[in-house]
C-alpha cells in the first residue's frame, strides 16, 4: 500500500525531531502502522531552515495553506503553536478533511471545544499526545489504558522549566530570579518564560487531562493558576525541614462539589516519588478506583521525546483512518454525546486541602497562643508547628521570628477568612505566606 502522506506545518525543534525519527525508524514504524508514513510536504516561513532540516525529496513551501490544499496529504501536523494562525490552520485542515496531529496545548485547552466539534462533524481525528508531558504517553494512558476506571485524581509535574528552577533553588539555596536567569542561559527557559513560570503552560496541560479523565469539556478559563514567581528560597528550606519538597503541580480531582482544576506550588512529602522528580523531567500520578495509583515519568519536552509522541499519533491515525469514524477512540475519551455537563469545576474557596503558612511575627510571649487560638476558633486543625530561633531568622538580637504552621485538611474559603484575621494581628509583621500541601496518599 502506498505510504500515508503527511504535511508538516512548522519545522523547529519538534518538527525536525519528528522528521528524523520517522526516517530513522521508518521500517519498524511501517511494521507497526501496517503502512509507510512519509512527511512529503513542509511549510515554514523560514524555507532555508526547512530545506536544511529535510533535505531534497520533500516539498518545502512558505505557505501553510498550500499543504492544506494538497489533496495527496492525509494528515497535517501543526507545530506552529499559539492561538492565532495555528487555530485558523487547524480548522482549515479539518474543513479540508485532513486528520490533525498537534502539540499545541494552549490551542486545545482554550479552543478545544470548537476544534473537537469541527473534527467530529467532519469525521476526522485530532490527536494531541505531544501536547501534554512531551514524550510521556499520558493521553493514551488516560484515554485508553485506564478506561475501566473511575479516575479519582491526577497530580503532575508537567512543566520542565519550572521543575528545573525549583530543583536548582532547593539544591543551591538560590532565589527564583537568579535561577531563572541561569535556566535561560542554559536554554531551558524561553526568552519570554511567562507561560511556564506563571503556571499557564501547566494549566493548559492539566485542563486537557481533566477533560479526558472526567468526561467534561476543556475549561481552561475555570482553572486556578498560580506560578512560582513569588516563591521564596526560605519556604523551600522550611518545607525541607518539615519533610516536604515544593513542586509546581497540576491537579485535577473528583471532589464532593464537582471537579477541582488547579495549578500552584505545592508541598509534597519528600518520600513520594513525585517529590523526587528533579530537573526538567515530568511525571504524572493518576489514581483510578480500580488500578490504584499509577505513575508516568519521562521527558516532557525536547526534540525527539516530543517527536515520539507526535509519531505515536501518526501511527494511530494510520491504523484507524479507514475505520468508521463512530468506532474510533473519541478525541476526549468519552463519546461527545456522553460528556458530563453537571460536573462543574469547583471554585477555589470550596477546595479542601491542607496548608503551609509562614508568619513573620514579633518574638514575644503569647504570639503563638494567639495565632493557634485564632485557627482553632475557625475550626482549622494544626498538623505541625515549626518556630525558628529569632537570631537565625533576623540576625543576632532580632526581635522577629518565623512561625511555620502546617494545617490538616480544611476548606480554602475557611482558611482565606482566617488569614484575614491573622494578618490583622499587630504581632504579625509581614504578609503571610500560604502554600498548599498535597499528601497524595
Ligand atoms: N515549556 C514546556 C516546559 C515545554 O517547560 O515543560 C513543552 O510543553
Short mmCIF file of N, CA, C and O in Angstrom, two decimals, residues 99 125 315-325 327-329:
data_model
loop_
_atom_site.label_atom_id
_atom_site.label_comp_id
_atom_site.label_asym_id
_atom_site.label_seq_id
_atom_site.Cartn_x
_atom_site.Cartn_y
_atom_site.Cartn_z
N UNK A 99 -6.81 14.75 8.76
CA UNK A 99 -6.60 14.45 10.18
C UNK A 99 -5.51 15.40 10.68
O UNK A 99 -4.63 15.79 9.90
N UNK A 125 -9.76 12.86 12.76
CA UNK A 125 -9.16 12.77 14.09
C UNK A 125 -8.29 13.99 14.38
O UNK A 125 -7.62 14.50 13.47
N UNK A 315 0.87 7.08 13.85
CA UNK A 315 0.63 5.64 13.72
C UNK A 315 -0.83 5.31 14.05
O UNK A 315 -1.49 4.57 13.32
N UNK A 316 -1.33 5.90 15.12
CA UNK A 316 -2.74 5.67 15.50
C UNK A 316 -3.67 6.05 14.34
O UNK A 316 -4.60 5.32 14.01
N UNK A 317 -3.42 7.21 13.77
CA UNK A 317 -4.29 7.69 12.69
C UNK A 317 -4.16 6.78 11.47
O UNK A 317 -5.16 6.43 10.83
N UNK A 318 -2.94 6.37 11.18
CA UNK A 318 -2.73 5.48 10.02
C UNK A 318 -3.49 4.17 10.21
O UNK A 318 -4.08 3.64 9.27
N UNK A 319 -3.49 3.67 11.43
CA UNK A 319 -4.22 2.42 11.70
C UNK A 319 -5.74 2.59 11.60
O UNK A 319 -6.44 1.68 11.23
N UNK A 320 -6.21 3.77 12.00
CA UNK A 320 -7.66 3.93 12.21
C UNK A 320 -8.38 4.74 11.14
O UNK A 320 -9.60 4.82 11.16
N UNK A 321 -7.63 5.36 10.22
CA UNK A 321 -8.31 6.36 9.39
C UNK A 321 -9.33 5.75 8.45
O UNK A 321 -10.27 6.43 8.02
N UNK A 322 -9.20 4.44 8.16
CA UNK A 322 -10.21 3.84 7.29
C UNK A 322 -11.38 3.28 8.11
O UNK A 322 -12.38 2.84 7.54
N UNK A 323 -11.23 3.27 9.45
CA UNK A 323 -12.31 2.74 10.29
C UNK A 323 -13.50 3.71 10.29
O UNK A 323 -13.33 4.92 10.07
N UNK A 324 -14.66 3.18 10.56
CA UNK A 324 -15.85 4.00 10.72
C UNK A 324 -15.58 5.03 11.83
O UNK A 324 -15.16 4.66 12.94
N UNK A 325 -15.81 6.32 11.52
CA UNK A 325 -15.47 7.38 12.48
C UNK A 325 -16.12 7.14 13.85
O UNK A 325 -15.53 7.42 14.89
N UNK A 327 -16.52 4.43 15.36
CA UNK A 327 -15.88 3.33 16.08
C UNK A 327 -14.49 3.72 16.61
O UNK A 327 -13.85 2.93 17.30
N UNK A 328 -14.02 4.92 16.26
CA UNK A 328 -12.68 5.31 16.71
C UNK A 328 -12.71 5.72 18.18
O UNK A 328 -13.77 6.01 18.74
N UNK A 329 -11.51 5.76 18.78
CA UNK A 329 -11.42 6.23 20.16
C UNK A 329 -11.83 7.71 20.17
O UNK A 329 -11.28 8.50 19.39
#
